[in-house]
Tab-separated table of N, CA and C in Angstrom:
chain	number	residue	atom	x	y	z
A	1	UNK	N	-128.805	-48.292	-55.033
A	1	UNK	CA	-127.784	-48.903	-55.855
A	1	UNK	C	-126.481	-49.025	-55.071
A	2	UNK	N	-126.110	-47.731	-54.507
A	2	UNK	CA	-125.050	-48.087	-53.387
A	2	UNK	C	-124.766	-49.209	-52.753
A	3	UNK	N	-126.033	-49.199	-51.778
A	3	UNK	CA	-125.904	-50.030	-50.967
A	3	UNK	C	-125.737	-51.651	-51.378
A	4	UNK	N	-125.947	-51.741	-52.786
A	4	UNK	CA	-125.637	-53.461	-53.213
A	4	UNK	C	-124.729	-53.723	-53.345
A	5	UNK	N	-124.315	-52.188	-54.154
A	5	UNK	CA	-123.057	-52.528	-54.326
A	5	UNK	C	-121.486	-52.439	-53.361
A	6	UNK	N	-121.996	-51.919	-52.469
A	6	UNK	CA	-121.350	-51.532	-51.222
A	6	UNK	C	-120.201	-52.690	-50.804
A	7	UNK	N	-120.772	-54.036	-51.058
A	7	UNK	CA	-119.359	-55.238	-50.764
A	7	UNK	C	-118.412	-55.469	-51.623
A	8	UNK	N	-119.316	-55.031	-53.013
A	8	UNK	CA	-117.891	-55.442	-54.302
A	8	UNK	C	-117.151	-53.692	-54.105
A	9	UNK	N	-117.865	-52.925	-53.868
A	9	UNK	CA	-116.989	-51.603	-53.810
A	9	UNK	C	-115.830	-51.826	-52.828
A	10	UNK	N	-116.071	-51.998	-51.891
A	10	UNK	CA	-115.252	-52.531	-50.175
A	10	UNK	C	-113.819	-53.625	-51.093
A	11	UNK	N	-114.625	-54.434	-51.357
A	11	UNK	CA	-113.272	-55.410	-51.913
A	11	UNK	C	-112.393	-55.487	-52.958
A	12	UNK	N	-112.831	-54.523	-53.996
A	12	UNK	CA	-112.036	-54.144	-55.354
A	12	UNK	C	-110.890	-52.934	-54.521
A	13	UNK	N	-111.057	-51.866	-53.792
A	13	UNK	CA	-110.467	-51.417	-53.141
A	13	UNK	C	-109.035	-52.219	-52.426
A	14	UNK	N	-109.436	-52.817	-52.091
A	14	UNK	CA	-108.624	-53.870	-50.529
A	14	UNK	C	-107.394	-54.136	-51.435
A	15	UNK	N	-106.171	-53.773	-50.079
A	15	UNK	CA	-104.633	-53.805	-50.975
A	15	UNK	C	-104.684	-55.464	-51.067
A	16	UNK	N	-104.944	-56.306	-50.553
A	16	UNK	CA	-105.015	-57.686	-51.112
A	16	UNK	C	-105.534	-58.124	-53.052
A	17	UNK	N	-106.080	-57.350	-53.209
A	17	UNK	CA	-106.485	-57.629	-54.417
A	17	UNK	C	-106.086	-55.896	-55.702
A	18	UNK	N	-105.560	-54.713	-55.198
A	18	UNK	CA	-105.008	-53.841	-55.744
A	18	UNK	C	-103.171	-54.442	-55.678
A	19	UNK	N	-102.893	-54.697	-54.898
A	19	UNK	CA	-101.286	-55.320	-54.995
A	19	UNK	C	-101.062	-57.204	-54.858
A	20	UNK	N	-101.917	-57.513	-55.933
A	20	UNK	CA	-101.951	-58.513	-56.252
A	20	UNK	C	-100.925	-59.035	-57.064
A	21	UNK	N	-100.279	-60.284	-56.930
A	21	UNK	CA	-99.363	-60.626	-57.855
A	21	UNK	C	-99.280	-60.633	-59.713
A	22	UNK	N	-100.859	-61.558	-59.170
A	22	UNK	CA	-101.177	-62.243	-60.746
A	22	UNK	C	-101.837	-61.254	-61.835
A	23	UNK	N	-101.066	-61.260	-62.755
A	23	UNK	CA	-101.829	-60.317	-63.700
A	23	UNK	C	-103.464	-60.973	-64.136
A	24	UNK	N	-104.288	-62.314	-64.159
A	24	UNK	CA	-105.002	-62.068	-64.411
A	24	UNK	C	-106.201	-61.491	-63.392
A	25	UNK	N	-105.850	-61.700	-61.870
A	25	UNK	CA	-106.931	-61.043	-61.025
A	25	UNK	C	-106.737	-59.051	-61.220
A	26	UNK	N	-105.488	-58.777	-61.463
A	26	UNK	CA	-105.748	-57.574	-61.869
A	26	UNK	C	-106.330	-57.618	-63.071
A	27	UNK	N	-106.252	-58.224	-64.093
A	27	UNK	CA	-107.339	-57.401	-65.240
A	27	UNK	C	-108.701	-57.801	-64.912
A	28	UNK	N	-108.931	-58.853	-63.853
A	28	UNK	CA	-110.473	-58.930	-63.414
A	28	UNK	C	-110.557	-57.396	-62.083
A	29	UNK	N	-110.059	-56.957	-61.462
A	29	UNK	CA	-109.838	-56.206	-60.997
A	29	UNK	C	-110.129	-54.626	-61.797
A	30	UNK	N	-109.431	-54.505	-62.772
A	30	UNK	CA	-109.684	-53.530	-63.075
A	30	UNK	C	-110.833	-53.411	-63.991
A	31	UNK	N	-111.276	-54.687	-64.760
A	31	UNK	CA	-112.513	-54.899	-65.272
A	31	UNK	C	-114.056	-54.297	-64.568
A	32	UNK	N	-113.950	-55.275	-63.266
A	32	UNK	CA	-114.727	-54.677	-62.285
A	32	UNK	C	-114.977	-53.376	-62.151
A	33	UNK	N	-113.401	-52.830	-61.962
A	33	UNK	CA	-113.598	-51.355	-61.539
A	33	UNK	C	-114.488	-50.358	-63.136
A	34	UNK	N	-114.192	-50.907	-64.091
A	34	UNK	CA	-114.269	-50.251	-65.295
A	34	UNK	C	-116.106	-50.103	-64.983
A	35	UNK	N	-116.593	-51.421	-64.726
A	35	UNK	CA	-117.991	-51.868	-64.521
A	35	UNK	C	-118.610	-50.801	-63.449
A	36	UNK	N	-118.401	-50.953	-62.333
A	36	UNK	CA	-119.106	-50.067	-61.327
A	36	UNK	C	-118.547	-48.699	-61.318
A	37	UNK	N	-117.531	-48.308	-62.353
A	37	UNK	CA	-118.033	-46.755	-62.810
A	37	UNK	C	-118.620	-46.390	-63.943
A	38	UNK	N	-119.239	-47.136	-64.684
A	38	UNK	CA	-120.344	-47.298	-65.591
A	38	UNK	C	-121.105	-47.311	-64.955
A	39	UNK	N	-121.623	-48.132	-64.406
A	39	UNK	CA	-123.035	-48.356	-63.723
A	39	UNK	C	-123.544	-47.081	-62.654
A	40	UNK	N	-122.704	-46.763	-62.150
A	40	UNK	CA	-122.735	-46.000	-60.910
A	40	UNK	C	-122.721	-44.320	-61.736
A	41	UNK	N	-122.341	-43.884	-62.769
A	41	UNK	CA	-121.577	-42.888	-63.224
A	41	UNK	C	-123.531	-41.993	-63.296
A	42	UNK	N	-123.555	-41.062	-63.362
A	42	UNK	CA	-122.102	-39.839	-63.506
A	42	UNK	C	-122.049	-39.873	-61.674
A	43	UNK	N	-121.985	-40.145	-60.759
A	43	UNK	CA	-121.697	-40.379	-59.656
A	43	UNK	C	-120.353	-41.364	-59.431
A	44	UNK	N	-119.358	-40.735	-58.882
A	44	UNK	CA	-118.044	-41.373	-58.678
A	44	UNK	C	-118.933	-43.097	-57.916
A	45	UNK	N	-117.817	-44.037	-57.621
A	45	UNK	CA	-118.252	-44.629	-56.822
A	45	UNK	C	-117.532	-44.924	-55.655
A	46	UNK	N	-116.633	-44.164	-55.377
A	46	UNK	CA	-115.507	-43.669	-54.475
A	46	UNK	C	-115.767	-42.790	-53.995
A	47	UNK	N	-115.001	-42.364	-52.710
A	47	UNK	CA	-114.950	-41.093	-52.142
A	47	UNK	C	-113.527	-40.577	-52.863
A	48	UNK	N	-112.898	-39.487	-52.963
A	48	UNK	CA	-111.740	-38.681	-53.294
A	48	UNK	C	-110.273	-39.268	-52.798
A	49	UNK	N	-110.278	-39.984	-51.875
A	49	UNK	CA	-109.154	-40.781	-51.948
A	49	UNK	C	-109.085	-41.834	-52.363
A	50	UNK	N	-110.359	-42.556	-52.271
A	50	UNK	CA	-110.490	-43.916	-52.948
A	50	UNK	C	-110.543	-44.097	-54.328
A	51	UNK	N	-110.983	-43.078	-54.905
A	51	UNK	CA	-110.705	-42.725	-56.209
A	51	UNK	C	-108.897	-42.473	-56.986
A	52	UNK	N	-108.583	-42.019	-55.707
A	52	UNK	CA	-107.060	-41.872	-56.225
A	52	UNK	C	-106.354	-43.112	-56.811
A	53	UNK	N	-106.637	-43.985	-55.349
A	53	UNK	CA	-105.580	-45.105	-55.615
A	53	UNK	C	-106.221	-46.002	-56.606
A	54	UNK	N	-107.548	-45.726	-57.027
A	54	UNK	CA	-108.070	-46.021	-58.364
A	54	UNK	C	-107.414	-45.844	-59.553
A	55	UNK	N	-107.371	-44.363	-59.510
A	55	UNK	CA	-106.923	-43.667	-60.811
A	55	UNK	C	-105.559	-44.334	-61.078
A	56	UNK	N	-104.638	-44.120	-59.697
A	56	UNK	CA	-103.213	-44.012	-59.692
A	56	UNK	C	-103.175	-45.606	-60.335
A	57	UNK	N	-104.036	-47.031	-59.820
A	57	UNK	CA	-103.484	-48.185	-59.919
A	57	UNK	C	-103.718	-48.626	-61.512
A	58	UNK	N	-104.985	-48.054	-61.706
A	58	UNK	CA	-105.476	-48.500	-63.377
A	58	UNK	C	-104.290	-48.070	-64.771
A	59	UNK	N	-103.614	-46.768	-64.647
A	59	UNK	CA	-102.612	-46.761	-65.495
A	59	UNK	C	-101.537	-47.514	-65.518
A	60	UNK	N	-101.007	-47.402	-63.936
A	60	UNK	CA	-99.552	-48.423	-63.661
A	60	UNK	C	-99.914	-49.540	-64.666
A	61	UNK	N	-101.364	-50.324	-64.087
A	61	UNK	CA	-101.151	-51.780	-64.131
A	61	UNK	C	-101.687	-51.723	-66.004
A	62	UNK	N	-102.270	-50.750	-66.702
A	62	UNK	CA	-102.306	-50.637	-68.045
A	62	UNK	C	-100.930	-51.149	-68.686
A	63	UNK	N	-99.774	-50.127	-68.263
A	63	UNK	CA	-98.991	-50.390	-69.125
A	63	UNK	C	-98.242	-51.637	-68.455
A	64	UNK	N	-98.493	-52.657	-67.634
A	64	UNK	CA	-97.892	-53.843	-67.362
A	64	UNK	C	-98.752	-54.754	-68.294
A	65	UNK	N	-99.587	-54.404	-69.012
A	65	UNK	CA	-100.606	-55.457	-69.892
A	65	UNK	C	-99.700	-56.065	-70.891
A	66	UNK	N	-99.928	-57.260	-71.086
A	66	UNK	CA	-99.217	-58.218	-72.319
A	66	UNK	C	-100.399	-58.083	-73.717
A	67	UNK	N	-99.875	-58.561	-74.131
A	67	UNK	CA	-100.765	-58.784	-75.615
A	67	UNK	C	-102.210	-59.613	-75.271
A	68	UNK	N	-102.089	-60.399	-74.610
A	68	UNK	CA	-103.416	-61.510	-74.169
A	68	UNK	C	-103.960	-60.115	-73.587
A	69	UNK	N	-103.871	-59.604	-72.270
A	69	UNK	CA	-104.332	-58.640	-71.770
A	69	UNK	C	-105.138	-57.349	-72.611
A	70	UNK	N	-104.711	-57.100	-73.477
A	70	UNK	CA	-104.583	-55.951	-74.025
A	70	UNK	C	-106.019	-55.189	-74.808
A	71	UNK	N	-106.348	-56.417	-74.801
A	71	UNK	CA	-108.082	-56.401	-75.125
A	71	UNK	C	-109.077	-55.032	-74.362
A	72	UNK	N	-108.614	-55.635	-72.878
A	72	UNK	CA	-109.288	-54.781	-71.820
A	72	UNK	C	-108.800	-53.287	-71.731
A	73	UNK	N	-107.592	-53.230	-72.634
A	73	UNK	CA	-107.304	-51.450	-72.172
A	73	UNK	C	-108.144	-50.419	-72.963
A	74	UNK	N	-108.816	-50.480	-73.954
A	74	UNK	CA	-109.657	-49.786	-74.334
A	74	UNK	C	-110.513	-49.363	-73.126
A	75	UNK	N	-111.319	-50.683	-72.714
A	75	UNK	CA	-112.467	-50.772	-72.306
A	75	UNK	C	-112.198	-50.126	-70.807
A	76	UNK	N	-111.099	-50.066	-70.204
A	76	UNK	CA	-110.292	-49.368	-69.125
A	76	UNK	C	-109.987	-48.145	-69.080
A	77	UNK	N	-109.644	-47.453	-69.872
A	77	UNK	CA	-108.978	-46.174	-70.621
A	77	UNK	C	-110.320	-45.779	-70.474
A	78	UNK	N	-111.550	-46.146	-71.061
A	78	UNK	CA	-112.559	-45.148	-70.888
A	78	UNK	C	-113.114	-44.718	-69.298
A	79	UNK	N	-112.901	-45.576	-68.863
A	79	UNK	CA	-113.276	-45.209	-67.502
A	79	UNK	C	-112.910	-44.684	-66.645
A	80	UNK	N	-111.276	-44.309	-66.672
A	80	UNK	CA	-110.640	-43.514	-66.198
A	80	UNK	C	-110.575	-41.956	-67.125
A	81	UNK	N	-110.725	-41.764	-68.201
A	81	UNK	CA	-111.007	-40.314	-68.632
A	81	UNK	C	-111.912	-39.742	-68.593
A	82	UNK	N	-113.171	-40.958	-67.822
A	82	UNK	CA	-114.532	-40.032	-67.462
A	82	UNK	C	-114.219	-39.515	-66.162
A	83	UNK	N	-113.146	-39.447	-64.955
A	83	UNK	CA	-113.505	-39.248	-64.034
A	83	UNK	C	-111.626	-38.509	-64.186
A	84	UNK	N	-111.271	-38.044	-65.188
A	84	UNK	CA	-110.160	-37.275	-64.827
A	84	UNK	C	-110.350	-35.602	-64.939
C-alpha cells in the first residue's frame, strides 16, 4: 500500500503545495491528507517530522476556512485527533 501511495505522499508534503496561496488547493490538500490517513491508519503515513508539519499546517489552515470551505472541517478535525 505504501509503495502506491508513495508519489501522492511525496507531493501533499512539498512546500509548493503546503504554502500555497489559493485556498481551494489547500482544502484539496488537506482533503487528501484527511484521505491517506484513513486509508493508511492505524499506521501514520508520515515519518515524525512529516507528520508535524502535517499536524502544525491542518489547524492553521482550519481556522483560515470561509463558510464555502467549512464543509471539510469536520471531515479534517477527525483526522488530526486520530494521530494527536
Amino acid at each position: 500500500m505504501q509503495n502506491a501511495l508513495s508519489p501522492s505522499l511525496k507531493a501533499l508534503i512539498a512546500d509548493q503545495l503546503l504554502r500555497h496561496s489559493d485556498k481551494d488547493v489547500k482544502v484539496v490538500v488537506a482533503s487528501c491528507f484527511s484521505e491517506i490517513t484513513r486509508i493508511t491508519a492505524p499506521e501514520a503515513p508520515y515519518d515524525d517530522d512529516q507528520m508535524k508539519v502535517c499536524i502544525i499546517f491542518l489547524p492553521q489552515f482550519m481556522n483560515a476556512l470561509d463558510y464555502y470551505h467549512a464543509l471539510y472541517r469536520k471531515k479534517i478535525s477527525k483526522s488530526i485527533e486520530s494521530y494527536r
